[in-house]
mmCIF file of C-alpha atoms in Angstrom:
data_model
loop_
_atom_site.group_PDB
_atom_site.id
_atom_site.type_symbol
_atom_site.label_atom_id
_atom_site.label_comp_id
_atom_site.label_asym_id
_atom_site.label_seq_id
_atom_site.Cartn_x
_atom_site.Cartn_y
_atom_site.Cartn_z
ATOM 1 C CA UNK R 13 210.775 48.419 73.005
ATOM 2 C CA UNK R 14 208.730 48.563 76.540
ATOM 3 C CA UNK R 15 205.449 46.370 76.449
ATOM 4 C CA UNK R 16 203.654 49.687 77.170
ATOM 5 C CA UNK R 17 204.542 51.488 73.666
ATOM 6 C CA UNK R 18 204.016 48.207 71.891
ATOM 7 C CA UNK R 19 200.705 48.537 73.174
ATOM 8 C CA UNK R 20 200.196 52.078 72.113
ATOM 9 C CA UNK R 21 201.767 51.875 68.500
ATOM 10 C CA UNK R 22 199.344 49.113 68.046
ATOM 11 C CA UNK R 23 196.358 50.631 68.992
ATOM 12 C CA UNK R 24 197.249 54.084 66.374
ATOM 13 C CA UNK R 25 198.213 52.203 63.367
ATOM 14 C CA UNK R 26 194.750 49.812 64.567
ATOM 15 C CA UNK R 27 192.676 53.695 63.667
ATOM 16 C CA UNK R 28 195.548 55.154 61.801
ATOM 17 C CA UNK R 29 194.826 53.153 58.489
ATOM 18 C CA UNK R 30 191.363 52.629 58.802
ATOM 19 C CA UNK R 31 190.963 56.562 58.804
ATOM 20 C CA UNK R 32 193.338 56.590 55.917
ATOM 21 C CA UNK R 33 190.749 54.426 53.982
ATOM 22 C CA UNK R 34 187.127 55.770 55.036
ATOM 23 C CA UNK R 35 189.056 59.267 53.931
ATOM 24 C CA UNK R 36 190.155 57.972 51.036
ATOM 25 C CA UNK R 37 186.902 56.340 50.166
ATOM 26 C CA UNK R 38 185.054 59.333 50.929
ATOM 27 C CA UNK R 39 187.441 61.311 48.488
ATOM 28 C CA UNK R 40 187.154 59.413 45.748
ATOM 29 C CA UNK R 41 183.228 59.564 46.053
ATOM 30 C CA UNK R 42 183.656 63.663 45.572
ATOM 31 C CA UNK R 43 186.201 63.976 43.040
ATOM 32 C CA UNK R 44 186.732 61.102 41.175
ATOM 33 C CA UNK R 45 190.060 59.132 40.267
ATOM 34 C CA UNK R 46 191.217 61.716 38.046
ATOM 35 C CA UNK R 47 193.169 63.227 40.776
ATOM 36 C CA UNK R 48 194.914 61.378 44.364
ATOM 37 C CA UNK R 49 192.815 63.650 46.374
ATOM 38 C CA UNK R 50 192.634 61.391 49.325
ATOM 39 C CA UNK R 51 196.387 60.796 49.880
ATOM 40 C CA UNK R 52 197.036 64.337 49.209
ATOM 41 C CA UNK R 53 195.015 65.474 52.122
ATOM 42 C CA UNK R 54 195.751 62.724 54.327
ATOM 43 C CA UNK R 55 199.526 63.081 54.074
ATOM 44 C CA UNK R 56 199.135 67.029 54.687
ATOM 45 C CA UNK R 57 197.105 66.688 57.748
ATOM 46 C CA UNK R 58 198.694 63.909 58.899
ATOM 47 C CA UNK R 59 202.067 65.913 58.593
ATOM 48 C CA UNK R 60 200.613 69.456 59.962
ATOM 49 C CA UNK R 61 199.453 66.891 62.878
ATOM 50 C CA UNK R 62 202.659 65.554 63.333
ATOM 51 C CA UNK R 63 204.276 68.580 63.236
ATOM 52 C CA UNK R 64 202.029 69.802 66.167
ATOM 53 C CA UNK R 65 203.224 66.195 68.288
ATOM 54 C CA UNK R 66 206.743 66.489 67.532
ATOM 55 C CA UNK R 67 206.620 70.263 69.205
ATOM 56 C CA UNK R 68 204.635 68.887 72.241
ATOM 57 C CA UNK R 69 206.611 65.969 72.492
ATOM 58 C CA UNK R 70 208.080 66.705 76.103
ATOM 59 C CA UNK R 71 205.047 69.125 77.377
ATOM 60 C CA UNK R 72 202.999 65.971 76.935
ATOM 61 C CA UNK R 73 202.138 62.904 79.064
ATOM 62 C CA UNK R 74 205.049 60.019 77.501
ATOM 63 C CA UNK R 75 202.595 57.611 76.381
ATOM 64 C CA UNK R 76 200.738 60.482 73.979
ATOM 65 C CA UNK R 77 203.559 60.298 71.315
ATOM 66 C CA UNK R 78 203.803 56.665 70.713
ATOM 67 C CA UNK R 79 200.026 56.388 70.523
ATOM 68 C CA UNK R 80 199.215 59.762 68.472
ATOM 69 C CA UNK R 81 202.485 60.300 66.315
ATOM 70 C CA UNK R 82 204.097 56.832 66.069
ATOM 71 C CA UNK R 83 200.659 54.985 65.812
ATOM 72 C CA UNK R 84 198.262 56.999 64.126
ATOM 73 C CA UNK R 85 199.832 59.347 62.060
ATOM 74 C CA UNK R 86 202.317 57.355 61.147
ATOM 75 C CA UNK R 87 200.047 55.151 59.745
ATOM 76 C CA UNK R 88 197.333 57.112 58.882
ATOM 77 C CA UNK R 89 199.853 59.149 56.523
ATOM 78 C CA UNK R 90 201.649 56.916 53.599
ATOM 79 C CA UNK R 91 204.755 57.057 51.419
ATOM 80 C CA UNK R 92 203.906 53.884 49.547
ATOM 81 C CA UNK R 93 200.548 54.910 48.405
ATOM 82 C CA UNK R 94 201.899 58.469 47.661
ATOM 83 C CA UNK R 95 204.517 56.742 44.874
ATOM 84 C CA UNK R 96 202.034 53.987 43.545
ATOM 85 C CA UNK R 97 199.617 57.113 43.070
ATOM 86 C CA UNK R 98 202.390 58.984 41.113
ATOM 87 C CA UNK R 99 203.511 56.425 39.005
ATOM 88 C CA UNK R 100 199.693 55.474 38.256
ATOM 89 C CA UNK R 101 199.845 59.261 37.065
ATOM 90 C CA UNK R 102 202.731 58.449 34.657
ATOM 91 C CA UNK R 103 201.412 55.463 33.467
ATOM 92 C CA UNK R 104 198.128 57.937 32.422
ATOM 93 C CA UNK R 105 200.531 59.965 30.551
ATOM 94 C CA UNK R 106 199.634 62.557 32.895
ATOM 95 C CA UNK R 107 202.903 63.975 33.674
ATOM 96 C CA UNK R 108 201.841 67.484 34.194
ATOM 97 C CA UNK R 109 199.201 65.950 37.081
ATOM 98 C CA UNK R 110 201.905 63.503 38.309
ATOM 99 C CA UNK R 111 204.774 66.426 38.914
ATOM 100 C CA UNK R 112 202.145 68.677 40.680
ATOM 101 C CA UNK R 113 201.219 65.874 42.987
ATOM 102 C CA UNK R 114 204.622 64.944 43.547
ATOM 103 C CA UNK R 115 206.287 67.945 43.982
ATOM 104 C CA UNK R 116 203.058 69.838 46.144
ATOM 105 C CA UNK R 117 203.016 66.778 48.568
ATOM 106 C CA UNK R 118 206.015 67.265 49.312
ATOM 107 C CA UNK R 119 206.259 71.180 49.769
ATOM 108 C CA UNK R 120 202.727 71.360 51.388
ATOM 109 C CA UNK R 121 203.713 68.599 53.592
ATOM 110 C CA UNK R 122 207.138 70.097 54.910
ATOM 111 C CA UNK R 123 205.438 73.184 55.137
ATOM 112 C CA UNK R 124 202.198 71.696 57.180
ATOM 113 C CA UNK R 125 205.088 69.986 59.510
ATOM 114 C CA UNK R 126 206.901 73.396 60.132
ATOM 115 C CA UNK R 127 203.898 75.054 60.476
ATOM 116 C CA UNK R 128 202.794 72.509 63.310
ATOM 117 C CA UNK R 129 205.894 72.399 64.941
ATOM 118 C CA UNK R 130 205.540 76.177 65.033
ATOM 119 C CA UNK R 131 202.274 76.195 66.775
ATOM 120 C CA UNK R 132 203.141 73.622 68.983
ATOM 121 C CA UNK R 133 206.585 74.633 69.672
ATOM 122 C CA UNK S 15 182.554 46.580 57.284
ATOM 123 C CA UNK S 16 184.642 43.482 56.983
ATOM 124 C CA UNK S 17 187.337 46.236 55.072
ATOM 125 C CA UNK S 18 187.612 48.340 58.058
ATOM 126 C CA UNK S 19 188.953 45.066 59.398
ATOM 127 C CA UNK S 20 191.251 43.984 57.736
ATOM 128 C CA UNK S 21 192.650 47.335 57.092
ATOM 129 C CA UNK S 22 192.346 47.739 60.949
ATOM 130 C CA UNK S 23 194.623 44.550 61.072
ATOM 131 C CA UNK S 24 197.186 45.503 58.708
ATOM 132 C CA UNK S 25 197.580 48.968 60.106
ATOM 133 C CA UNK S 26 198.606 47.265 63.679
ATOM 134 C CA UNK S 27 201.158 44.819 61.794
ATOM 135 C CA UNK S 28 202.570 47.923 59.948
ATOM 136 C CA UNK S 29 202.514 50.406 62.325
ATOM 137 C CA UNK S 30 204.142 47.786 64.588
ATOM 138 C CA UNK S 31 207.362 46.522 62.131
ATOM 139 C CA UNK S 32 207.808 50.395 61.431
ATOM 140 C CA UNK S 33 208.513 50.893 64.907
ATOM 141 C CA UNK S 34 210.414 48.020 65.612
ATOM 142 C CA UNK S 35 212.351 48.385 62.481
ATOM 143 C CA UNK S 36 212.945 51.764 63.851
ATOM 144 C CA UNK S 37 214.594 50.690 67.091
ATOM 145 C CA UNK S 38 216.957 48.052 65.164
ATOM 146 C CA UNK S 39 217.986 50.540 62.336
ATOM 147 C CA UNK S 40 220.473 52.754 63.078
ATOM 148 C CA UNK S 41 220.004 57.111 62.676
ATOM 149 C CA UNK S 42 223.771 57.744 61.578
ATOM 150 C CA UNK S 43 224.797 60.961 62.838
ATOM 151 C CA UNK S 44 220.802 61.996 63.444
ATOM 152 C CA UNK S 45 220.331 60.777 59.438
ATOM 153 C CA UNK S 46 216.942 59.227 59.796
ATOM 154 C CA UNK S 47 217.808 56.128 58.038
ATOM 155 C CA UNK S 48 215.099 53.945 59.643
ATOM 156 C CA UNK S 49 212.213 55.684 57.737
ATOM 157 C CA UNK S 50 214.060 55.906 54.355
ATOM 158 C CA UNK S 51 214.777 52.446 53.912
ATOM 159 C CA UNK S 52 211.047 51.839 55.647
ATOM 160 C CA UNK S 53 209.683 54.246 52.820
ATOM 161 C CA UNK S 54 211.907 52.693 49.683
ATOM 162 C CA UNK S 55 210.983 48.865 50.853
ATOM 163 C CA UNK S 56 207.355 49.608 51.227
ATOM 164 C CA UNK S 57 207.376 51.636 47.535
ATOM 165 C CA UNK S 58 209.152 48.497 45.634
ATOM 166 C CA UNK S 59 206.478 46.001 47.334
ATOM 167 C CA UNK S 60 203.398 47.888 47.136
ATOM 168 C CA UNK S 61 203.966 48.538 43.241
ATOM 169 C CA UNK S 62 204.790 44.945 43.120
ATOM 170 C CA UNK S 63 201.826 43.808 45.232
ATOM 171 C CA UNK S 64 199.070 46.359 44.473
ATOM 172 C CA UNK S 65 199.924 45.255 40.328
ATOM 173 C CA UNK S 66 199.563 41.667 41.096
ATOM 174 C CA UNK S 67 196.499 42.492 42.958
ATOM 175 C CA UNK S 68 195.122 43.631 39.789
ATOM 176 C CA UNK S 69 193.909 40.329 38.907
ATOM 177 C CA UNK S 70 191.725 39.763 41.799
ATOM 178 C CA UNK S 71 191.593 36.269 40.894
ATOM 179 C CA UNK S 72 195.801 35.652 42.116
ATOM 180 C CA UNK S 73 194.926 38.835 45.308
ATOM 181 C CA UNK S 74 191.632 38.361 46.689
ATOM 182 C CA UNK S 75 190.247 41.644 47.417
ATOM 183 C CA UNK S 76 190.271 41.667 51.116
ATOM 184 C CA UNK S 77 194.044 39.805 50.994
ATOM 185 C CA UNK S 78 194.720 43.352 48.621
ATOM 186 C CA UNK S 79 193.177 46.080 51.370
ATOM 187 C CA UNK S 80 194.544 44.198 54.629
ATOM 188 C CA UNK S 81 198.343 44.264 53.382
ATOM 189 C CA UNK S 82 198.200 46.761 50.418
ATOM 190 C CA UNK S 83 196.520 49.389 52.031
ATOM 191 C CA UNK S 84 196.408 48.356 55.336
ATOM 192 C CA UNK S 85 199.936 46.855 56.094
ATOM 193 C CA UNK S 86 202.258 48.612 53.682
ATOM 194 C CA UNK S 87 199.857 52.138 53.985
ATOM 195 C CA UNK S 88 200.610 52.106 57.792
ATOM 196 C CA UNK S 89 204.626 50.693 57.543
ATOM 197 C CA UNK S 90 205.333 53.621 55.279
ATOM 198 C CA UNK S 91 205.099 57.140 56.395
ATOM 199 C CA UNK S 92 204.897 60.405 54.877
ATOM 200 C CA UNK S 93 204.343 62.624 58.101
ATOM 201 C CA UNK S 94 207.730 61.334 59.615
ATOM 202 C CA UNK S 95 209.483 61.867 56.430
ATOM 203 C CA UNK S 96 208.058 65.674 56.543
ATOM 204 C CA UNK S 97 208.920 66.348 60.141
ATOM 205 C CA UNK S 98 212.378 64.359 60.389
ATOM 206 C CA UNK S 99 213.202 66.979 56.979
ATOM 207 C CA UNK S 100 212.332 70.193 59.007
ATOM 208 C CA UNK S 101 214.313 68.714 61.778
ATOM 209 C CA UNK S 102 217.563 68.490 59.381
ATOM 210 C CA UNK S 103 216.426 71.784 58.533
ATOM 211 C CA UNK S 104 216.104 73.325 61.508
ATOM 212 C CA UNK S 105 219.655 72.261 62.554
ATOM 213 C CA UNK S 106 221.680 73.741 59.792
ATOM 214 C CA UNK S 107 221.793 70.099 58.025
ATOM 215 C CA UNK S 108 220.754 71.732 54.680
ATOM 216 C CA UNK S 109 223.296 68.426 52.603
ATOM 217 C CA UNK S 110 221.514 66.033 54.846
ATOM 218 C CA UNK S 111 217.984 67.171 54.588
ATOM 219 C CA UNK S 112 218.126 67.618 50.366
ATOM 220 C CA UNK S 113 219.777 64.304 50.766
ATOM 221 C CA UNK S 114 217.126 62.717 52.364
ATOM 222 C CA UNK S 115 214.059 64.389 50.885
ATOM 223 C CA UNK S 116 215.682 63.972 47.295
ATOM 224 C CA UNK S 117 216.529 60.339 48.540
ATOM 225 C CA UNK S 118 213.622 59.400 49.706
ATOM 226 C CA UNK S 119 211.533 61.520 46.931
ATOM 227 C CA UNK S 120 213.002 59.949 43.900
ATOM 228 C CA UNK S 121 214.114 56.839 45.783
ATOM 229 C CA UNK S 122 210.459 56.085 46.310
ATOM 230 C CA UNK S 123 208.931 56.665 42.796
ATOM 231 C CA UNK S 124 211.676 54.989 41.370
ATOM 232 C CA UNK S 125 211.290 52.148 43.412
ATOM 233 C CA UNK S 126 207.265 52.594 43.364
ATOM 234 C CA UNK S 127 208.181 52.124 38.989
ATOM 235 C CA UNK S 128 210.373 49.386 40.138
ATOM 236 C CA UNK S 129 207.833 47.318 41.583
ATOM 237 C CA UNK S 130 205.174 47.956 39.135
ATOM 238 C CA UNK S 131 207.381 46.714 36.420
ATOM 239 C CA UNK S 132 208.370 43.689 38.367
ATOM 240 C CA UNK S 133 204.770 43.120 38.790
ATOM 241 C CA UNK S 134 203.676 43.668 35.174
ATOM 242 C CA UNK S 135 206.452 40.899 34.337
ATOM 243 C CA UNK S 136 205.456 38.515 36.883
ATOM 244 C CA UNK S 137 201.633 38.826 35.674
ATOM 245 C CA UNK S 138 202.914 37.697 32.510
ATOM 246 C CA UNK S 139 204.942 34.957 33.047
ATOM 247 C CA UNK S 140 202.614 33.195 35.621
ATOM 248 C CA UNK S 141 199.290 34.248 33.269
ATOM 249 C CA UNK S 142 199.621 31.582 30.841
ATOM 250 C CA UNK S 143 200.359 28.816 34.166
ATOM 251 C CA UNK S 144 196.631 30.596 35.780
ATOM 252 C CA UNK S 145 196.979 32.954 38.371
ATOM 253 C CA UNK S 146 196.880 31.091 41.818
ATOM 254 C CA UNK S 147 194.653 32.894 44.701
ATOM 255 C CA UNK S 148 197.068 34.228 47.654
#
């Protein structure tokens, strides 16, 4: 753990999460709670972005990583707020809602990360 | 404002112990182990903590978006867990990457019930003492 990527890690997750929540404020103002809008197209982007770092990786300068990928989307994606959202779904009695979130998080988001890596790569 | 704060705050300290967690937790054999067990832990505690948080008298409100969303939003990850499955994939690992996307898939909404439940009992026991303010 150099001081340097300390540093770095610090300052993504520092606009990381706040983008996470101005998004997912935003989202919620346009389409309501019925659905977990926000996280869904956070944790796409974030993994399509990702996706695109992770292919870079070694074509880029070495502190780009551990402020972009590491920092910021690490923390500007989320895996906690992606199961609280699903079992908030369940609790609903909205299983239909909670398996399509579930299951096209996942499968979007693998796909967005190929799909970077791809581009990048 | 003051949200962007704390959530500002909590996304350093998360962002941070995910990485050093990272660098103490072994990959075995290229598994990536470190995010799993970042992703399960932060599922059992936010569905504890965001539930507890429910009575904003026990979770203030900015105590709830500096470590709920903030803190446990940034530890956790859901782009690492999507690119560290395409990697399995990409090397031939198909066991290794259904085991870790199942893993960390049902792991986490199991755990994410886990919590909630935990929460929802703890609510109950410590609602008839009065909630204290964290």
């Amino acid at each position: 753990m150099s001081p340097n990527v300390v540093l770095l890690v610090a300052a993504g997750g520092m606009i990381g999460a706040p983008a996470r929540y101005l998004l997912g404020k935003w989202a919620l103002s346009v389409f309501g709670t019925r659905f977990p809008w926000g996280t869904w197209i956070i944790n796409l982007s974030g993994s399509l972005l990702l996706g695109v770092l992770t292919g870079l990786r070694h074509e880029m300068p070495e502190w780009v990583y551990p402020l972009l990928g590491t920092g910021f989307a690490g923390a500007y994606t989320t895996f906690s707020t992606f199961g609280y959202e699903t079992v908030t779904l369940l609790h609903q009695n909205r299983r239909t809602a909670a398996v399509i979130y579930a299951a096209s998080s996942a499968l979007l988001g693998l796909t967005a990360a190929a799909v970077g890596m791809t581009l990048a790569g | 404002m003051k949200d962007i704060v704390y959530v500002a705050l909590g996304g350093i300290c998360g962002a941070l112990l995910r990485y050093a967690l990272s660098t103490v937790i072994p990959q075995i054999d290229g598994f990536p182990l470190p995010t799993l067990l970042i992703n399960l832990s932060g599922c059992l505690f936010l569905g504890l903590f965001f539930t507890l948080a429910l009575d904003p008298k026990r979770i203030s409100s900015a105590v709830r978006i500096g470590i709920g969303t903030g803190l446990t939003g940034a530890f956790t990850t859901f782009s690492t867990f999507s690119v560290e499955t395409i990697w399995l994939l990409e090397n031939d690992r198909i066991a290794a990457a259904l085991l870790y996307a199942g893993a960390s898939l049902v792991g986490g909404i199991a755990l994410s019930i886990l919590g909630v439940w935990l929460g929802g009992i703890w609510r109950e026991r410590s609602g008839s003492k009065g909630g204290q303010v964290l």
